[in-house]
């Protein structure tokens, strides 16, 4: 169990050090969070200020 955690940690650190991959992951995570918020709070706009 510990070795798996260490391996995952190493993979995560490698990904975090790779800027392009990190940006892609961040965009995907942001979209997931956005969808999550829209789904559960039924908001029309997500991360966008419509003033």
mmCIF file of N, CA and C in Angstrom:
data_model
loop_
_atom_site.group_PDB
_atom_site.id
_atom_site.type_symbol
_atom_site.label_atom_id
_atom_site.label_comp_id
_atom_site.label_asym_id
_atom_site.label_seq_id
_atom_site.Cartn_x
_atom_site.Cartn_y
_atom_site.Cartn_z
ATOM 1 N N UNK A 1 0.840 -1.201 0.000
ATOM 2 C CA UNK A 1 0.000 0.000 0.000
ATOM 3 C C UNK A 1 0.876 1.252 0.000
ATOM 4 N N UNK A 2 1.930 1.213 0.790
ATOM 5 C CA UNK A 2 2.809 2.374 0.881
ATOM 6 C C UNK A 2 3.531 2.615 -0.436
ATOM 7 N N UNK A 3 3.948 1.514 -1.084
ATOM 8 C CA UNK A 3 4.689 1.676 -2.338
ATOM 9 C C UNK A 3 3.802 2.271 -3.408
ATOM 10 N N UNK A 4 2.540 1.889 -3.412
ATOM 11 C CA UNK A 4 1.598 2.445 -4.392
ATOM 12 C C UNK A 4 1.444 3.947 -4.167
ATOM 13 N N UNK A 5 1.327 4.340 -2.898
ATOM 14 C CA UNK A 5 1.182 5.761 -2.575
ATOM 15 C C UNK A 5 2.405 6.542 -3.019
ATOM 16 N N UNK A 6 3.577 5.974 -2.757
ATOM 17 C CA UNK A 6 4.821 6.642 -3.143
ATOM 18 C C UNK A 6 4.895 6.773 -4.659
ATOM 19 N N UNK A 7 4.508 5.720 -5.368
ATOM 20 C CA UNK A 7 4.540 5.765 -6.836
ATOM 21 C C UNK A 7 3.581 6.815 -7.368
ATOM 22 N N UNK A 8 2.374 6.835 -6.824
ATOM 23 C CA UNK A 8 1.397 7.841 -7.253
ATOM 24 C C UNK A 8 1.905 9.236 -6.946
ATOM 25 N N UNK A 9 2.514 9.399 -5.783
ATOM 26 C CA UNK A 9 3.073 10.693 -5.408
ATOM 27 C C UNK A 9 4.148 11.114 -6.394
ATOM 28 N N UNK A 10 5.007 10.166 -6.783
ATOM 29 C CA UNK A 10 6.065 10.463 -7.745
ATOM 30 C C UNK A 10 5.491 10.854 -9.095
ATOM 31 N N UNK A 11 4.461 10.133 -9.522
ATOM 32 C CA UNK A 11 3.812 10.449 -10.802
ATOM 33 C C UNK A 11 3.178 11.832 -10.744
ATOM 34 N N UNK A 12 2.505 12.121 -9.632
ATOM 35 C CA UNK A 12 1.880 13.436 -9.469
ATOM 36 C C UNK A 12 2.913 14.547 -9.511
ATOM 37 N N UNK A 13 4.039 14.350 -8.818
ATOM 38 C CA UNK A 13 5.091 15.367 -8.800
ATOM 39 C C UNK A 13 5.641 15.577 -10.206
ATOM 40 N N UNK A 14 5.818 14.473 -10.945
ATOM 41 C CA UNK A 14 6.326 14.580 -12.318
ATOM 42 C C UNK A 14 5.348 15.373 -13.174
ATOM 43 N N UNK A 15 4.055 15.081 -13.018
ATOM 44 C CA UNK A 15 3.035 15.791 -13.797
ATOM 45 C C UNK A 15 3.017 17.270 -13.419
ATOM 46 N N UNK A 16 3.108 17.541 -12.121
ATOM 47 C CA UNK A 16 3.065 18.928 -11.661
ATOM 48 C C UNK A 16 4.260 19.717 -12.169
ATOM 49 N N UNK A 17 5.399 19.027 -12.335
ATOM 50 C CA UNK A 17 6.597 19.712 -12.828
ATOM 51 C C UNK A 17 6.489 19.991 -14.322
ATOM 52 N N UNK A 18 5.663 19.225 -15.017
ATOM 53 C CA UNK A 18 5.498 19.408 -16.458
ATOM 54 C C UNK A 18 4.390 20.429 -16.683
ATOM 55 N N UNK A 19 4.774 21.654 -17.067
ATOM 56 C CA UNK A 19 3.828 22.755 -17.150
ATOM 57 C C UNK A 19 2.676 22.494 -18.115
ATOM 58 N N UNK A 20 2.989 22.019 -19.324
ATOM 59 C CA UNK A 20 1.949 21.834 -20.335
ATOM 60 C C UNK A 20 0.923 20.807 -19.869
ATOM 61 N N UNK A 21 1.398 19.693 -19.329
ATOM 62 C CA UNK A 21 0.478 18.673 -18.824
ATOM 63 C C UNK A 21 -0.315 19.240 -17.660
ATOM 64 N N UNK A 22 0.368 19.991 -16.791
ATOM 65 C CA UNK A 22 -0.285 20.586 -15.624
ATOM 66 C C UNK A 22 -1.416 21.516 -16.058
ATOM 67 N N UNK A 23 -1.167 22.321 -17.096
ATOM 68 C CA UNK A 23 -2.194 23.247 -17.586
ATOM 69 C C UNK A 23 -3.395 22.487 -18.130
ATOM 70 N N UNK A 24 -3.129 21.411 -18.871
ATOM 71 C CA UNK A 24 -4.223 20.605 -19.421
ATOM 72 C C UNK A 24 -5.037 20.000 -18.287
ATOM 73 N N UNK A 25 -4.340 19.448 -17.297
ATOM 74 C CA UNK A 25 -5.037 18.867 -16.146
ATOM 75 C C UNK A 25 -5.859 19.922 -15.425
ATOM 76 N N UNK A 26 -5.263 21.101 -15.232
ATOM 77 C CA UNK A 26 -5.947 22.177 -14.518
ATOM 78 C C UNK A 26 -7.219 22.585 -15.264
ATOM 79 N N UNK A 27 -7.127 22.691 -16.601
ATOM 80 C CA UNK A 27 -8.302 23.045 -17.397
ATOM 81 C C UNK A 27 -9.386 21.992 -17.229
ATOM 82 N N UNK A 28 -8.997 20.712 -17.279
ATOM 83 C CA UNK A 28 -9.968 19.627 -17.144
ATOM 84 C C UNK A 28 -10.617 19.641 -15.768
ATOM 85 N N UNK A 29 -9.796 19.851 -14.740
ATOM 86 C CA UNK A 29 -10.325 19.901 -13.376
ATOM 87 C C UNK A 29 -11.283 21.077 -13.222
ATOM 88 N N UNK A 30 -10.913 22.221 -13.805
ATOM 89 C CA UNK A 30 -11.768 23.407 -13.725
ATOM 90 C C UNK A 30 -13.114 23.126 -14.383
ATOM 91 N N UNK A 31 -13.074 22.437 -15.540
ATOM 92 C CA UNK A 31 -14.321 22.106 -16.226
ATOM 93 C C UNK A 31 -15.160 21.168 -15.380
ATOM 94 N N UNK A 32 -14.496 20.190 -14.730
ATOM 95 C CA UNK A 32 -15.226 19.252 -13.877
ATOM 96 C C UNK A 32 -15.883 19.983 -12.723
ATOM 97 N N UNK A 33 -15.120 20.888 -12.088
ATOM 98 C CA UNK A 33 -15.669 21.665 -10.971
ATOM 99 C C UNK A 33 -16.824 22.528 -11.462
ATOM 100 N N UNK A 34 -16.642 23.107 -12.642
ATOM 101 C CA UNK A 34 -17.669 23.946 -13.233
ATOM 102 C C UNK A 34 -18.945 23.145 -13.444
ATOM 103 N N UNK A 35 -18.823 21.970 -14.073
ATOM 104 C CA UNK A 35 -19.984 21.107 -14.299
ATOM 105 C C UNK A 35 -20.615 20.708 -12.974
ATOM 106 N N UNK A 36 -19.763 20.388 -11.990
ATOM 107 C CA UNK A 36 -20.249 19.981 -10.673
ATOM 108 C C UNK A 36 -21.089 21.085 -10.047
ATOM 109 N N UNK A 37 -20.571 22.328 -10.108
ATOM 110 C CA UNK A 37 -21.297 23.457 -9.527
ATOM 111 C C UNK A 37 -22.608 23.686 -10.277
ATOM 112 N N UNK A 38 -22.554 23.617 -11.586
ATOM 113 C CA UNK A 38 -23.769 23.840 -12.371
ATOM 114 C C UNK A 38 -24.810 22.772 -12.055
ATOM 115 N N UNK A 39 -24.329 21.530 -11.888
ATOM 116 C CA UNK A 39 -25.246 20.428 -11.648
ATOM 117 C C UNK A 39 -25.927 20.570 -10.288
ATOM 118 N N UNK A 40 -25.133 20.920 -9.265
ATOM 119 C CA UNK A 40 -25.653 20.898 -7.905
ATOM 120 C C UNK A 40 -26.259 22.221 -7.466
ATOM 121 N N UNK A 41 -25.823 23.304 -8.068
ATOM 122 C CA UNK A 41 -26.374 24.600 -7.674
ATOM 123 C C UNK A 41 -27.243 25.195 -8.776
ATOM 124 N N UNK A 42 -27.271 24.500 -9.926
ATOM 125 C CA UNK A 42 -28.079 24.942 -11.063
ATOM 126 C C UNK A 42 -27.810 26.406 -11.400
ATOM 127 N N UNK A 43 -26.530 26.717 -11.560
ATOM 128 C CA UNK A 43 -26.159 28.090 -11.905
ATOM 129 C C UNK A 43 -26.037 28.209 -13.409
ATOM 130 N N UNK A 44 -26.480 29.329 -13.946
ATOM 131 C CA UNK A 44 -26.399 29.546 -15.391
ATOM 132 C C UNK A 44 -24.964 29.821 -15.813
ATOM 133 N N UNK A 45 -24.255 30.621 -15.029
ATOM 134 C CA UNK A 45 -22.877 30.955 -15.371
ATOM 135 C C UNK A 45 -21.940 30.329 -14.362
ATOM 136 N N UNK A 46 -20.770 29.919 -14.859
ATOM 137 C CA UNK A 46 -19.799 29.274 -13.993
ATOM 138 C C UNK A 46 -18.450 29.934 -14.182
ATOM 139 N N UNK A 47 -17.899 30.494 -13.117
ATOM 140 C CA UNK A 47 -16.610 31.178 -13.161
ATOM 141 C C UNK A 47 -16.638 32.368 -14.110
ATOM 142 N N UNK A 48 -17.819 32.781 -14.532
ATOM 143 C CA UNK A 48 -17.910 33.926 -15.433
ATOM 144 C C UNK A 48 -18.802 34.975 -14.786
ATOM 145 N N UNK A 49 -18.315 36.185 -14.718
ATOM 146 C CA UNK A 49 -19.108 37.263 -14.132
ATOM 147 C C UNK A 49 -19.914 37.963 -15.215
ATOM 148 N N UNK A 50 -21.212 37.707 -15.231
ATOM 149 C CA UNK A 50 -22.080 38.397 -16.187
ATOM 150 C C UNK A 50 -22.693 39.601 -15.484
ATOM 151 N N UNK A 51 -22.079 40.743 -15.678
ATOM 152 C CA UNK A 51 -22.588 41.936 -15.005
ATOM 153 C C UNK A 51 -23.243 42.876 -15.988
#
